[in-house]
Amino acid sequence: MHISEFDAHTQDKQSKPPLDPHLKALENEAIHIFREVAAEFERPVMLYSIGKDSSVLLHLARKAFYPGRIPFPLLHIDTGWKFPEMITFRDEMAKRYDLDLLVHTNPRGLKENITPYTHGSALYTDIMKTEALRQALDAGQYDAAFGGARRDEEASRAKERIYSFRTPDHKWDPRNQRPELWNVYNGMIRRGESVRAFPLSNWTEVDIWRYIQAENIPLTPLYYAAKRKFVERDGMMIWAEDPRFEALPDEQVREDYIRFRTLGCWPLTGAIPSRATTLDDVIAELEIATVSERQGRAIDKDQAGSMEKKKREGYF
Amino acid sequence: MTATATAAVIAPAAEAAPALRDTRPLRLITCGSVDDGKSTLIGRLLWDTKAVKEDQAAALNRDSGKQNDLGLPDFALLLDGLQAEREQGITIDVAYRYFATANRSFIVADTPGHEQYTRNMATGASTADLAVLLVDARAGILEQTRRHATIATLMGIKQFVLAVNKIDLIGYDKARFDELSLEFKEIALSLGVKQVTAIPVSALKGENVVYDGKASMPWYDGPTLVEVLELATVRSAQTVGFRLPVQRVSRPGESFRGYQGTVAGGAVKPGDSVVILPSGMVANVKQIVTFDLVRNAAVAGDAITLVLDRQVDVARGDMIATIDAQPQVGLAFDAQLVALQPGGIEPGKRYWLKSGSRRQRVSVQPSSLLDLKSGKWNRHDGALPMNAIGKVHLSFDEAAIFDAYELNRTTGAFILIDPDTNNTVAGGMISAKRGDLGGLNNEAERVILSLPADLADKILASGLLSERRDEIDIRRTNPGRAAELLGELDS
């Protein structure tokens, strides 16, 4: 069955131009990492967060194991505050690619009704994302978890290894990381310990977009400009169409063409004004951008060294 | 490592046609200390290529509250990503930086200049194709510069850039620059490195980094740092022949069996004869499968799935190689090691060795130690302390498969893992197989046969020989050459 599928596929792709050598090198490296982790660990899992990096990660995983299926499940940590379009897209991808998709929401957070409004972004992120992730990884007894983090995203990530070692309670110790030489990865761990594996470590934001374009990778429409309702809050443009959205007394709900450069929980994700409705537009816009993509992420700015602190606690 | 009297120093050809540019990302390492202005140089590269965005610069200014005279952010803060680093003003460990020009993208391994620099430099240099060695024009070439050049050479880097920084502070003195570049080129030549470019730089003012410094240095008509980087070569295909370390066997259905891995050298196409090591069985390539299409060929660096024309026993850790130029298979190899952890490397201790996808037990016996000050190897059979570079003998329980590191930076490289801690304790580079016709027992009598290839393949496939494959040396050759060789031996 796989072989006939593969033949049909071959004919489809005959006309596609070859990748440029730069993207090809990044693709090769990522496939190598996927295969190495799948071969070395007993229970890998892939963190799937629906965004552009996850979409590239998923595409690379499909390539790495072709003509076979992806030999591990995908895990989505659902905080309950994701954009509805993200959930629709996630379920569509799972169906289209026959994925083994797991979705986990922190039951404690649900019970105690932890929201970004009532508990603040720091505590909310800690419970609904970091704690939820630890719960799901423990429950599945996963010894390796793939993530789409890139070293160029944030300062503490620049020091991250491709195989990032975690203690049994998921802690990261940036000062005592295993040296990583050549493309020889040390996958030896004791019971309860794990690694986070980052196939996109050496990709930049521009690489991600060029690869999406070259490979025609499906994306949620949130990345493209459309008329959406929003308010200005703490210097960010916050989406205002969810039934749970409540405008503060001095806030004015406006409607204009906006899009998202990164995706997370809608109350914590800032949009940018944009008319970029196609992939070409988005890339053109990116090439002249003067601010980084994480500028739109509230959780990075809770305090200095914010990302590092979350990573030490087990966040991706 | 022979010193040459003639100054065969090659500056990269700035006029090379754009069509010939290698557009694969260039990996480089920067060597130098904070005093030399390393953070400023890297910061300048990122800033002038617009890899740093406004909000990141704003965060820097917010954190430090200070800017330099030119209104630029404090680059050291940009580069020190961890809280402890910012608090203590030190750099921990290797960090990776990314920037791109219209022509190429770059991955910089940024390593601290002082503390544990050997360990960190070795890590950063392992993947680098070029080293930028930074000196302060006032201080000149230091012992440290020589050490950095030595380590970079050991790790296989064959292209050096000497950035003579703070040239503005010596009044853009051409004579001083010429003196330093000559001194450095002699060091490089003594290490066997011929690709050396020296550049007068002011990282602070941004001269000859991304933009030229002609206004201040009309006497310099060479390339800027970025121009050299754009034209540097990436060595990935250099090797003695096709190599595929098998990462995993793909069996999605009864009818398909493919061997997945990344080509570690040479090229392969359908119809090629290959050997599976260590078993020595042979087969032909039937198909090269990738997600996109069935390919006519694959080259070094490609992640592929290989389908063979017959049922052979292939497992993770095996190597599929060209039949004409095989890697070395044996139980004993010589190597050079960099010790990476406080416990050092203990003689006789059994470690895990991982090379490519192959992991096996090994015991290590040091034989000499490199004196980084003099560049000389001294006899040494004790433990190798952290940051030491030593020559060692490796002894295996099961056959190991390697090329010399000089010939292939993938199949000649390995790490050692301490079985007690699971930590990576050494990085190593294979020099040679020990006792070429030795095998398990050096004293035993050897017999050299010359057989028709089909008969040899049948015998190898029988399993009779595979049990003692480590003791057997196989050279494939043509009848004429075999007759010559045997004739030589008889006479």
mmCIF file of N, CA, C and O in Angstrom, chain A residues 185-226:
data_model
loop_
_atom_site.group_PDB
_atom_site.id
_atom_site.type_symbol
_atom_site.label_atom_id
_atom_site.label_comp_id
_atom_site.label_asym_id
_atom_site.label_seq_id
_atom_site.Cartn_x
_atom_site.Cartn_y
_atom_site.Cartn_z
ATOM 1 N N TYR A 185 25.423 12.628 18.311
ATOM 2 C CA TYR A 185 24.608 13.007 19.454
ATOM 3 C C TYR A 185 24.635 11.922 20.523
ATOM 4 O O TYR A 185 24.565 10.734 20.218
ATOM 5 N N ASN A 186 24.728 12.360 21.773
ATOM 6 C CA ASN A 186 24.765 11.427 22.891
ATOM 7 C C ASN A 186 23.348 11.229 23.420
ATOM 8 O O ASN A 186 22.795 12.102 24.075
ATOM 9 N N GLY A 187 22.778 10.074 23.138
ATOM 10 C CA GLY A 187 21.400 9.787 23.541
ATOM 11 C C GLY A 187 21.316 8.890 24.760
ATOM 12 O O GLY A 187 20.274 8.299 25.017
ATOM 13 N N MET A 188 22.403 8.790 25.527
ATOM 14 C CA MET A 188 22.377 7.869 26.674
ATOM 15 C C MET A 188 21.769 8.554 27.896
ATOM 16 O O MET A 188 22.255 9.576 28.357
ATOM 17 N N ILE A 189 20.716 7.962 28.416
ATOM 18 C CA ILE A 189 20.039 8.521 29.595
ATOM 19 C C ILE A 189 19.666 7.397 30.541
ATOM 20 O O ILE A 189 19.632 6.226 30.143
ATOM 21 N N ARG A 190 19.411 7.753 31.775
ATOM 22 C CA ARG A 190 18.900 6.783 32.744
ATOM 23 C C ARG A 190 17.380 6.827 32.729
ATOM 24 O O ARG A 190 16.782 7.774 32.235
ATOM 25 N N ARG A 191 16.792 5.832 33.376
ATOM 26 C CA ARG A 191 15.338 5.756 33.471
ATOM 27 C C ARG A 191 14.778 7.031 34.104
ATOM 28 O O ARG A 191 15.295 7.498 35.111
ATOM 29 N N GLY A 192 13.744 7.581 33.503
ATOM 30 C CA GLY A 192 13.122 8.795 34.049
ATOM 31 C C GLY A 192 13.697 10.062 33.445
ATOM 32 O O GLY A 192 13.017 11.081 33.380
ATOM 33 N N GLU A 193 14.953 10.015 33.012
ATOM 34 C CA GLU A 193 15.529 11.184 32.348
ATOM 35 C C GLU A 193 15.016 11.229 30.909
ATOM 36 O O GLU A 193 14.491 10.244 30.401
ATOM 37 N N SER A 194 15.209 12.393 30.285
ATOM 38 C CA SER A 194 14.744 12.493 28.904
ATOM 39 C C SER A 194 15.570 13.520 28.148
ATOM 40 O O SER A 194 16.383 14.226 28.742
ATOM 41 N N VAL A 195 15.378 13.579 26.856
ATOM 42 C CA VAL A 195 15.953 14.678 26.078
ATOM 43 C C VAL A 195 14.831 15.396 25.333
ATOM 44 O O VAL A 195 13.804 14.806 24.996
ATOM 45 N N ARG A 196 15.061 16.688 25.120
ATOM 46 C CA ARG A 196 14.258 17.441 24.170
ATOM 47 C C ARG A 196 15.140 17.527 22.927
ATOM 48 O O ARG A 196 16.325 17.867 23.046
ATOM 49 N N ALA A 197 14.590 17.206 21.786
ATOM 50 C CA ALA A 197 15.392 17.214 20.560
ATOM 51 C C ALA A 197 14.879 18.307 19.626
ATOM 52 O O ALA A 197 13.676 18.437 19.427
ATOM 53 N N PHE A 198 15.802 19.081 19.077
ATOM 54 C CA PHE A 198 15.434 20.264 18.301
ATOM 55 C C PHE A 198 15.968 20.217 16.872
ATOM 56 O O PHE A 198 17.034 20.766 16.584
ATOM 57 N N PRO A 199 15.229 19.592 15.959
ATOM 58 C CA PRO A 199 15.708 19.475 14.573
ATOM 59 C C PRO A 199 15.839 20.821 13.856
ATOM 60 O O PRO A 199 16.564 20.921 12.874
ATOM 61 N N LEU A 200 15.143 21.872 14.343
ATOM 62 C CA LEU A 200 15.191 23.172 13.665
ATOM 63 C C LEU A 200 16.186 24.130 14.322
ATOM 64 O O LEU A 200 16.159 25.331 14.048
ATOM 65 N N SER A 201 17.067 23.606 15.164
ATOM 66 C CA SER A 201 18.003 24.461 15.904
ATOM 67 C C SER A 201 18.670 25.510 15.033
ATOM 68 O O SER A 201 18.806 26.661 15.424
ATOM 69 N N ASN A 202 19.133 25.116 13.858
ATOM 70 C CA ASN A 202 19.938 26.019 13.028
ATOM 71 C C ASN A 202 19.133 26.804 11.989
ATOM 72 O O ASN A 202 19.703 27.426 11.104
ATOM 73 N N TRP A 203 17.802 26.755 12.094
ATOM 74 C CA TRP A 203 16.967 27.504 11.145
ATOM 75 C C TRP A 203 16.709 28.902 11.688
ATOM 76 O O TRP A 203 16.605 29.104 12.892
ATOM 77 N N THR A 204 16.573 29.859 10.781
ATOM 78 C CA THR A 204 16.139 31.194 11.184
ATOM 79 C C THR A 204 14.689 31.386 10.716
ATOM 80 O O THR A 204 14.154 30.552 9.965
ATOM 81 N N GLU A 205 14.077 32.486 11.153
ATOM 82 C CA GLU A 205 12.687 32.737 10.779
ATOM 83 C C GLU A 205 12.536 32.808 9.258
ATOM 84 O O GLU A 205 11.589 32.269 8.688
ATOM 85 N N VAL A 206 13.504 33.461 8.595
ATOM 86 C CA VAL A 206 13.429 33.570 7.130
ATOM 87 C C VAL A 206 13.525 32.181 6.487
ATOM 88 O O VAL A 206 12.815 31.885 5.521
ATOM 89 N N ASP A 207 14.392 31.330 7.032
ATOM 90 C CA ASP A 207 14.505 29.962 6.502
ATOM 91 C C ASP A 207 13.167 29.237 6.568
ATOM 92 O O ASP A 207 12.770 28.530 5.634
ATOM 93 N N ILE A 208 12.492 29.393 7.714
ATOM 94 C CA ILE A 208 11.193 28.730 7.917
ATOM 95 C C ILE A 208 10.219 29.151 6.815
ATOM 96 O O ILE A 208 9.589 28.313 6.167
ATOM 97 N N TRP A 209 10.154 30.457 6.581
ATOM 98 C CA TRP A 209 9.200 30.950 5.581
ATOM 99 C C TRP A 209 9.589 30.530 4.171
ATOM 100 O O TRP A 209 8.741 30.146 3.368
ATOM 101 N N ARG A 210 10.881 30.587 3.841
ATOM 102 C CA ARG A 210 11.307 30.194 2.491
ATOM 103 C C ARG A 210 11.036 28.710 2.252
ATOM 104 O O ARG A 210 10.675 28.293 1.160
ATOM 105 N N TYR A 211 11.216 27.921 3.321
ATOM 106 C CA TYR A 211 10.988 26.484 3.191
ATOM 107 C C TYR A 211 9.494 26.189 3.009
ATOM 108 O O TYR A 211 9.114 25.366 2.184
ATOM 109 N N ILE A 212 8.660 26.893 3.770
ATOM 110 C CA ILE A 212 7.210 26.737 3.634
ATOM 111 C C ILE A 212 6.804 27.034 2.189
ATOM 112 O O ILE A 212 6.009 26.315 1.586
ATOM 113 N N GLN A 213 7.405 28.080 1.643
ATOM 114 C CA GLN A 213 7.109 28.462 0.262
ATOM 115 C C GLN A 213 7.598 27.406 -0.733
ATOM 116 O O GLN A 213 6.857 26.950 -1.594
ATOM 117 N N ALA A 214 8.848 26.994 -0.557
ATOM 118 C CA ALA A 214 9.441 26.038 -1.499
ATOM 119 C C ALA A 214 8.733 24.690 -1.465
ATOM 120 O O ALA A 214 8.591 24.018 -2.478
ATOM 121 N N GLU A 215 8.276 24.290 -0.274
ATOM 122 C CA GLU A 215 7.682 22.964 -0.118
ATOM 123 C C GLU A 215 6.157 22.996 -0.124
ATOM 124 O O GLU A 215 5.524 21.954 0.032
ATOM 125 N N ASN A 216 5.614 24.199 -0.250
ATOM 126 C CA ASN A 216 4.162 24.338 -0.293
ATOM 127 C C ASN A 216 3.491 23.714 0.934
ATOM 128 O O ASN A 216 2.575 22.896 0.822
ATOM 129 N N ILE A 217 3.949 24.081 2.097
ATOM 130 C CA ILE A 217 3.463 23.503 3.353
ATOM 131 C C ILE A 217 2.207 24.256 3.814
ATOM 132 O O ILE A 217 2.203 25.479 3.866
ATOM 133 N N PRO A 218 1.135 23.514 4.130
ATOM 134 C CA PRO A 218 -0.095 24.195 4.564
ATOM 135 C C PRO A 218 0.091 24.921 5.898
ATOM 136 O O PRO A 218 0.808 24.451 6.773
ATOM 137 N N LEU A 219 -0.559 26.058 6.032
ATOM 138 C CA LEU A 219 -0.472 26.884 7.239
ATOM 139 C C LEU A 219 -1.858 27.360 7.641
ATOM 140 O O LEU A 219 -2.732 27.507 6.797
ATOM 141 N N THR A 220 -2.036 27.645 8.923
ATOM 142 C CA THR A 220 -3.307 28.259 9.329
ATOM 143 C C THR A 220 -3.405 29.679 8.761
ATOM 144 O O THR A 220 -2.411 30.391 8.685
ATOM 145 N N PRO A 221 -4.621 30.097 8.383
ATOM 146 C CA PRO A 221 -4.807 31.422 7.763
ATOM 147 C C PRO A 221 -4.457 32.581 8.693
ATOM 148 O O PRO A 221 -4.353 33.720 8.231
ATOM 149 N N LEU A 222 -4.248 32.309 9.978
ATOM 150 C CA LEU A 222 -3.927 33.389 10.916
ATOM 151 C C LEU A 222 -2.637 34.116 10.552
ATOM 152 O O LEU A 222 -2.431 35.262 10.946
ATOM 153 N N TYR A 223 -1.766 33.431 9.783
ATOM 154 C CA TYR A 223 -0.508 34.059 9.374
ATOM 155 C C TYR A 223 -0.698 35.071 8.245
ATOM 156 O O TYR A 223 0.221 35.788 7.897
ATOM 157 N N TYR A 224 -1.888 35.057 7.634
ATOM 158 C CA TYR A 224 -2.136 35.964 6.519
ATOM 159 C C TYR A 224 -3.086 37.087 6.954
ATOM 160 O O TYR A 224 -3.961 36.885 7.804
ATOM 161 N N ALA A 225 -2.877 38.241 6.366
ATOM 162 C CA ALA A 225 -3.680 39.400 6.747
ATOM 163 C C ALA A 225 -5.139 39.194 6.368
ATOM 164 O O ALA A 225 -5.467 38.639 5.317
ATOM 165 N N ALA A 226 -6.020 39.627 7.286
ATOM 166 C CA ALA A 226 -7.457 39.634 7.030
ATOM 167 C C ALA A 226 -8.052 40.687 7.950
ATOM 168 O O ALA A 226 -7.392 41.124 8.892
#
